[in-house]
Tab-separated table of C-alpha atoms and ligand atoms in Angstrom:
chain	number	residue	atom	x	y	z
R	1	MET	CA	33.451	32.798	-9.355
R	2	ALA	CA	35.031	31.237	-12.454
R	3	ASP	CA	33.219	27.961	-12.250
R	4	LEU	CA	29.940	29.218	-10.772
R	5	PRO	CA	26.853	29.324	-13.031
R	6	SER	CA	25.796	32.908	-13.728
R	7	LEU	CA	22.397	32.490	-12.054
R	8	TRP	CA	24.272	32.634	-8.764
R	9	THR	CA	24.862	36.263	-7.789
R	10	HIS	CA	26.892	35.273	-4.720
R	11	GLU	CA	29.007	32.255	-3.927
R	12	PRO	CA	26.761	29.911	-1.916
R	13	HIS	CA	29.525	29.051	0.534
R	14	HIS	CA	29.888	32.756	1.354
R	15	ILE	CA	26.294	33.801	1.489
R	16	LEU	CA	25.116	30.720	3.406
R	17	THR	CA	27.890	30.651	6.005
R	18	PHE	CA	26.559	31.246	9.505
R	19	ARG	CA	27.904	34.471	10.955
R	20	PRO	CA	28.190	35.341	14.656
R	21	GLY	CA	25.019	37.158	15.643
R	22	ASP	CA	22.821	35.452	13.007
R	23	LYS	CA	19.546	34.311	14.555
R	24	VAL	CA	17.780	31.055	13.775
R	25	ALA	CA	14.457	32.819	14.422
R	26	ASP	CA	15.217	35.174	11.513
R	27	ILE	CA	15.899	32.442	8.952
R	28	ASP	CA	13.505	32.646	6.021
R	29	ALA	CA	13.209	29.022	4.977
R	30	GLY	CA	11.489	30.041	1.752
R	31	ALA	CA	14.301	32.311	0.597
R	32	THR	CA	16.792	31.554	-2.180
R	33	PRO	CA	19.877	33.510	-1.073
R	34	GLY	CA	22.386	34.302	-3.786
R	35	PHE	CA	20.330	32.733	-6.565
R	36	ASP	CA	18.739	34.847	-9.240
R	37	GLY	CA	16.947	32.103	-11.135
R	38	SER	CA	13.678	30.290	-10.537
R	39	LYS	CA	12.352	26.755	-10.214
R	40	SER	CA	12.165	26.419	-13.989
R	41	ASP	CA	15.937	26.926	-14.239
R	42	ALA	CA	16.656	24.219	-11.717
R	43	PRO	CA	16.391	20.902	-13.601
R	44	GLU	CA	18.913	21.775	-16.290
R	45	LEU	CA	21.277	23.499	-13.892
R	46	GLN	CA	21.051	20.670	-11.356
R	47	ALA	CA	21.909	18.116	-14.020
R	48	GLU	CA	24.889	20.164	-15.164
R	49	ARG	CA	26.207	20.704	-11.632
R	50	ASN	CA	25.621	17.073	-10.689
R	51	GLU	CA	28.058	16.224	-13.465
R	52	ARG	CA	30.611	18.676	-12.169
R	53	PHE	CA	30.253	17.245	-8.677
R	54	ALA	CA	30.623	13.712	-10.043
R	55	GLU	CA	33.796	14.654	-11.914
R	56	LEU	CA	35.427	16.210	-8.848
R	57	GLN	CA	34.276	13.381	-6.603
R	58	GLU	CA	35.825	10.855	-8.951
R	59	MET	CA	39.016	12.900	-8.978
R	60	LEU	CA	39.119	12.737	-5.176
R	61	TYR	CA	38.617	8.985	-5.369
R	62	ALA	CA	41.339	8.610	-8.006
R	63	ASN	CA	43.739	10.657	-5.905
R	64	GLY	CA	42.886	8.563	-2.864
R	65	ARG	CA	43.811	5.465	-4.837
R	66	ALA	CA	47.098	7.172	-5.729
R	67	GLY	CA	47.993	7.822	-2.095
R	68	ASP	CA	46.371	11.183	-1.320
R	69	SER	CA	45.009	10.872	2.218
R	70	ARG	CA	42.382	13.605	1.984
R	71	SER	CA	38.621	13.211	2.187
R	72	VAL	CA	35.461	15.301	2.373
R	73	LEU	CA	32.672	14.900	4.910
R	74	LEU	CA	29.185	16.283	4.335
R	75	VAL	CA	27.303	16.640	7.626
R	76	LEU	CA	23.545	16.983	7.163
R	77	GLN	CA	21.471	18.203	10.074
R	78	GLY	CA	17.907	19.380	9.865
R	79	MET	CA	14.420	19.095	11.244
R	80	ASP	CA	12.194	16.266	10.000
R	81	THR	CA	11.112	16.766	6.378
R	82	ALA	CA	13.874	19.327	5.720
R	83	GLY	CA	14.971	17.105	2.838
R	84	LYS	CA	18.104	15.271	3.969
R	85	GLY	CA	16.993	12.199	2.043
R	86	GLY	CA	16.545	14.248	-1.117
R	87	ILE	CA	20.091	15.575	-0.826
R	88	VAL	CA	21.417	12.062	-0.464
R	89	LYS	CA	19.404	10.844	-3.456
R	90	HIS	CA	19.526	13.774	-5.863
R	91	VAL	CA	22.865	15.415	-5.024
R	92	VAL	CA	25.239	12.855	-3.543
R	93	GLY	CA	23.521	10.197	-5.649
R	94	ALA	CA	25.058	11.742	-8.742
R	95	GLY	CA	28.473	10.555	-7.587
R	96	ASN	CA	30.261	7.268	-8.095
R	97	PRO	CA	29.143	4.956	-5.250
R	98	GLN	CA	32.692	3.551	-5.020
R	99	GLY	CA	33.783	6.835	-3.521
R	100	ILE	CA	30.746	7.686	-1.405
R	101	ASP	CA	30.546	6.574	2.208
R	102	TYR	CA	27.024	7.147	3.542
R	103	THR	CA	26.052	6.726	7.195
R	104	SER	CA	22.791	7.580	8.937
R	105	PHE	CA	22.677	7.985	12.683
R	106	GLY	CA	19.547	6.978	14.551
R	107	VAL	CA	18.757	6.389	18.188
R	108	PRO	CA	21.961	4.833	19.556
R	109	THR	CA	21.983	1.039	19.781
R	110	ALA	CA	22.901	-0.766	22.992
R	111	GLU	CA	26.450	-1.205	21.708
R	112	GLU	CA	26.724	2.463	20.758
R	113	LYS	CA	25.363	3.517	24.136
R	114	ALA	CA	28.107	1.539	25.832
R	115	HIS	CA	30.661	3.942	24.313
R	116	GLY	CA	31.090	7.716	24.289
R	117	TYR	CA	28.893	9.592	21.784
R	118	LEU	CA	31.797	10.144	19.368
R	119	TRP	CA	32.617	6.446	19.132
R	120	ARG	CA	30.119	5.634	16.376
R	121	ILE	CA	31.077	8.862	14.620
R	122	ARG	CA	34.783	8.013	14.578
R	123	ASN	CA	33.945	4.549	13.247
R	124	ALA	CA	32.119	6.080	10.293
R	125	LEU	CA	34.676	8.671	9.200
R	126	PRO	CA	35.498	8.648	5.483
R	127	ALA	CA	38.694	6.938	4.374
R	128	ALA	CA	41.164	8.566	1.997
R	129	GLY	CA	39.537	9.607	-1.269
R	130	GLN	CA	35.986	9.228	0.003
R	131	VAL	CA	33.128	11.685	0.252
R	132	GLY	CA	31.528	10.773	3.555
R	133	VAL	CA	27.911	11.672	4.160
R	134	PHE	CA	26.485	11.900	7.664
R	135	ASP	CA	22.694	11.837	7.640
R	136	ARG	CA	22.370	13.248	11.170
R	137	SER	CA	25.576	13.208	13.150
R	138	HIS	CA	27.316	13.931	16.452
R	139	TYR	CA	25.174	17.081	16.544
R	140	GLU	CA	22.191	14.953	17.570
R	141	ASP	CA	24.027	14.696	20.876
R	142	VAL	CA	23.503	18.424	21.457
R	143	LEU	CA	20.112	18.659	19.684
R	144	VAL	CA	17.635	15.846	20.401
R	145	VAL	CA	19.640	14.948	23.496
R	146	ARG	CA	19.451	18.522	24.820
R	147	VAL	CA	15.796	19.038	23.928
R	148	HIS	CA	14.734	15.766	25.570
R	149	ASN	CA	17.085	15.987	28.549
R	150	LEU	CA	18.576	12.608	27.701
R	151	VAL	CA	21.716	13.470	29.679
R	152	PRO	CA	22.246	16.060	32.445
R	153	PRO	CA	22.794	19.666	31.228
R	154	GLU	CA	26.438	19.729	32.331
R	155	VAL	CA	27.099	16.719	30.095
R	156	TRP	CA	25.627	18.139	26.892
R	157	ALA	CA	27.010	21.598	27.700
R	158	ALA	CA	30.557	20.220	27.639
R	159	ARG	CA	30.035	18.699	24.208
R	160	TYR	CA	30.315	21.875	22.132
R	161	ASP	CA	33.988	22.243	23.040
R	162	GLU	CA	34.533	18.516	22.642
R	163	ILE	CA	32.983	18.624	19.175
R	164	ASN	CA	35.124	21.588	18.169
R	165	ALA	CA	38.274	19.792	19.316
R	166	PHE	CA	37.184	16.618	17.503
R	167	GLU	CA	36.491	18.495	14.270
R	168	LYS	CA	39.823	20.343	14.515
R	169	GLU	CA	41.572	17.004	14.731
R	170	LEU	CA	39.582	15.799	11.733
R	171	VAL	CA	40.380	18.828	9.606
R	172	ASP	CA	44.066	18.661	10.587
R	173	SER	CA	44.160	15.055	9.438
R	174	GLY	CA	42.951	16.025	5.961
R	175	THR	CA	39.162	15.882	6.042
R	176	THR	CA	37.299	18.888	4.665
R	177	LEU	CA	34.057	19.319	6.562
R	178	VAL	CA	30.928	20.638	4.871
R	179	LYS	CA	28.405	21.223	7.639
R	180	VAL	CA	24.892	21.970	6.482
R	181	ALA	CA	21.971	22.978	8.701
R	182	MET	CA	18.762	22.539	6.721
R	183	PHE	CA	15.812	24.707	7.734
R	184	VAL	CA	12.216	24.112	6.737
R	185	SER	CA	9.344	26.326	7.928
R	186	LEU	CA	6.634	24.879	10.144
R	187	ASP	CA	4.047	25.493	7.396
R	188	GLU	CA	6.076	23.677	4.783
R	189	GLN	CA	6.807	20.874	7.243
R	190	LYS	CA	3.069	20.449	7.793
R	191	ARG	CA	2.499	20.291	4.053
R	192	ARG	CA	5.213	17.657	3.620
R	193	LEU	CA	3.892	15.573	6.514
R	194	ALA	CA	0.389	15.770	5.033
R	195	GLU	CA	1.749	14.578	1.688
R	196	ARG	CA	3.380	11.613	3.378
R	197	LEU	CA	-0.003	10.678	4.822
R	198	GLU	CA	-1.731	11.014	1.454
R	199	ARG	CA	0.675	8.871	-0.534
R	200	PRO	CA	1.255	5.165	0.121
R	201	ASP	CA	4.675	5.484	-1.526
R	202	LYS	CA	5.592	7.978	1.204
R	203	TYR	CA	4.212	6.180	4.278
R	204	TRP	CA	7.680	4.747	4.885
R	205	LYS	CA	8.956	8.247	5.513
R	206	TYR	CA	6.234	9.066	8.034
R	207	ASN	CA	7.019	8.720	11.687
R	208	PRO	CA	4.225	9.520	14.202
R	209	GLY	CA	6.952	10.845	16.504
R	210	ASP	CA	7.607	13.674	14.051
R	211	LEU	CA	4.417	15.377	15.257
R	212	ASP	CA	5.696	15.361	18.827
R	213	GLU	CA	9.022	16.839	17.743
R	214	ARG	CA	7.167	19.522	15.808
R	215	LYS	CA	5.619	20.765	19.055
R	216	LEU	CA	9.118	21.170	20.435
R	217	TRP	CA	10.234	23.530	17.659
R	218	PRO	CA	10.990	26.440	20.067
R	219	ALA	CA	13.280	24.183	22.090
R	220	TYR	CA	14.910	22.914	18.890
R	221	GLN	CA	15.360	26.499	17.693
R	222	GLU	CA	17.226	27.234	20.899
R	223	ALA	CA	19.331	24.097	20.506
R	224	TYR	CA	20.137	24.892	16.858
R	225	GLN	CA	21.052	28.442	17.828
R	226	ALA	CA	23.536	27.099	20.385
R	227	VAL	CA	25.010	24.679	17.844
R	228	LEU	CA	25.519	27.451	15.311
R	229	ASP	CA	26.842	29.940	17.870
R	230	LYS	CA	29.272	27.524	19.462
R	231	THR	CA	30.433	25.202	16.694
R	232	SER	CA	30.693	27.345	13.571
R	233	THR	CA	34.462	27.655	13.457
R	234	GLY	CA	36.908	28.958	10.895
R	235	TYR	CA	38.046	25.418	10.113
R	236	ALA	CA	34.546	23.912	10.101
R	237	PRO	CA	31.885	26.579	9.517
R	238	TRP	CA	28.169	25.900	9.392
R	239	HIS	CA	26.131	26.664	6.315
R	240	VAL	CA	22.495	27.578	6.861
R	241	VAL	CA	20.372	26.389	3.942
R	242	PRO	CA	16.729	27.420	3.494
R	243	CYS	CA	14.866	24.284	2.449
R	244	ASP	CA	11.232	25.157	1.713
R	245	ARG	CA	12.131	25.097	-1.964
R	246	LYS	CA	13.752	21.758	-2.558
R	247	TRP	CA	15.120	22.807	-5.925
R	248	TYR	CA	17.051	25.612	-4.217
R	249	SER	CA	18.442	23.569	-1.334
R	250	ARG	CA	19.645	20.896	-3.745
R	251	LEU	CA	21.362	23.406	-6.008
R	252	ALA	CA	22.924	25.174	-3.027
R	253	ILE	CA	24.284	22.046	-1.363
R	254	THR	CA	25.638	20.811	-4.687
R	255	GLU	CA	27.607	24.065	-4.943
R	256	LEU	CA	28.873	23.692	-1.361
R	257	LEU	CA	30.224	20.263	-2.240
R	258	ILE	CA	31.738	21.443	-5.508
R	259	GLU	CA	33.414	24.329	-3.711
R	260	ALA	CA	34.830	22.041	-1.019
R	261	LEU	CA	36.211	19.646	-3.624
R	262	LYS	CA	37.654	22.471	-5.698
R	263	SER	CA	39.376	23.894	-2.637
R	264	LEU	CA	41.525	20.757	-2.569
R	265	GLY	CA	43.262	21.943	-5.740
R	266	MET	CA	43.297	18.489	-7.267
R	267	SER	CA	44.181	17.292	-10.726
R	268	TRP	CA	44.021	13.800	-12.176
R	269	PRO	CA	46.832	11.671	-10.757
R	270	PRO	CA	49.631	11.142	-13.265
R	271	ALA	CA	50.218	7.684	-14.685
R	272	ASP	CA	52.614	5.596	-12.627
R	273	PHE	CA	53.637	3.768	-15.795
R	274	ASP	CA	55.187	4.785	-19.128
R	275	VAL	CA	52.156	5.757	-21.237
R	276	ASP	CA	53.969	5.610	-24.587
R	277	ALA	CA	55.543	2.279	-23.801
R	278	GLU	CA	52.149	0.888	-22.792
R	279	LYS	CA	50.567	2.178	-26.012
R	280	LYS	CA	53.247	0.380	-27.980
R	281	ARG	CA	52.797	-2.810	-25.987
R	282	LEU	CA	49.024	-2.632	-26.553
R	283	THR	CA	49.403	-2.467	-30.322
R	284	GLN	CA	51.376	-5.708	-30.087
R	285	ALA	CA	49.077	-7.374	-27.575
V	301	ADP	P1	15.186	10.160	9.751
V	301	ADP	O1	14.168	10.839	10.621
V	301	ADP	O2	16.468	10.912	9.641
V	301	ADP	O3	14.636	9.704	8.429
V	301	ADP	P2	14.953	7.958	11.538
V	301	ADP	O4	13.476	7.906	11.345
V	301	ADP	O5	15.744	6.690	11.635
V	301	ADP	O6	15.649	8.822	10.426
V	301	ADP	O7	15.189	8.849	12.829
V	301	ADP	C1	16.355	8.866	13.493
V	301	ADP	C2	16.020	9.310	14.916
V	301	ADP	O8	17.152	9.047	15.734
V	301	ADP	C3	15.724	10.786	15.009
V	301	ADP	O9	14.532	10.988	15.717
V	301	ADP	C4	16.900	11.315	15.796
V	301	ADP	O10	16.610	12.427	16.581
V	301	ADP	C5	17.289	10.115	16.611
V	301	ADP	N1	18.679	10.187	17.078
V	301	ADP	C6	19.790	10.307	16.327
V	301	ADP	N2	20.883	10.389	17.105
V	301	ADP	C7	20.459	10.325	18.379
V	301	ADP	C8	21.113	10.350	19.630
V	301	ADP	N3	22.432	10.482	19.718
V	301	ADP	N4	20.362	10.238	20.733
V	301	ADP	C9	19.019	10.114	20.644
V	301	ADP	N5	18.335	10.078	19.490
V	301	ADP	C10	19.046	10.185	18.369
């Protein structure tokens, strides 16, 4: 726990990892697992950890430039209003855009539909040195697609194994996956939707369809349970993040990213030139 701020009593990547037998119905979206502080501690801590994330992210980028083929991929899944956008803005946004590769996945386009569901995903994978961010992902193909019967059951049912095989391939090729399932309670979702309707600067986030999806929460719970049960693997585990308190979810996901980057055991790439000779040349330049 060397690098972890003392307000964390447990390492987020341990305490938030989905474990076999965990039930989506039991998730307390208002909880703050592993964190002993309060909202008032968050701004200062978030700023400090954003800097740490930015440093490690730049180190990954620098190593990528120096020939290291590794990358990190943050996969964000969550119900509407869970706060994916806030993670992108307030957590990932602290990084250097040169090394961030953001992709959001919406309803597949005609071109995307003409290919298998992993086609658009493969096209968006992060290159060496990049932190990729998937705002929704291939998991939509076993979530919204399952809930709305967009393909026959035997088709979506086969996808869990396909996704596991795909992610294994990804991890083996040097991509560290950080999969985050963001859970917001129905009460908090209602409050956030109401806020969007009250504020003209938030209308752009409001989608009338969100109210229809809200009614389908039991079916989504079932679909999320299946995702967590079937695709939380040793090489690509799911993290379950309670999101009713935005300050907590942002702190937690920042730590998940920091931990993933630290696990790469990086240092700054050495100079590929003679530093002393260059210093001498510069004095004469
Ligand atoms: P967000 O809600 O994340 O801000 P959008 O308003 O663009 O973004 O919504 C994206 C929509 O695309 C969501 O309703 C999501 O369920 C849907 N979607 C994403 N992937 C698929 C897919 N593979 N098949 C059907 N719908 C999908």
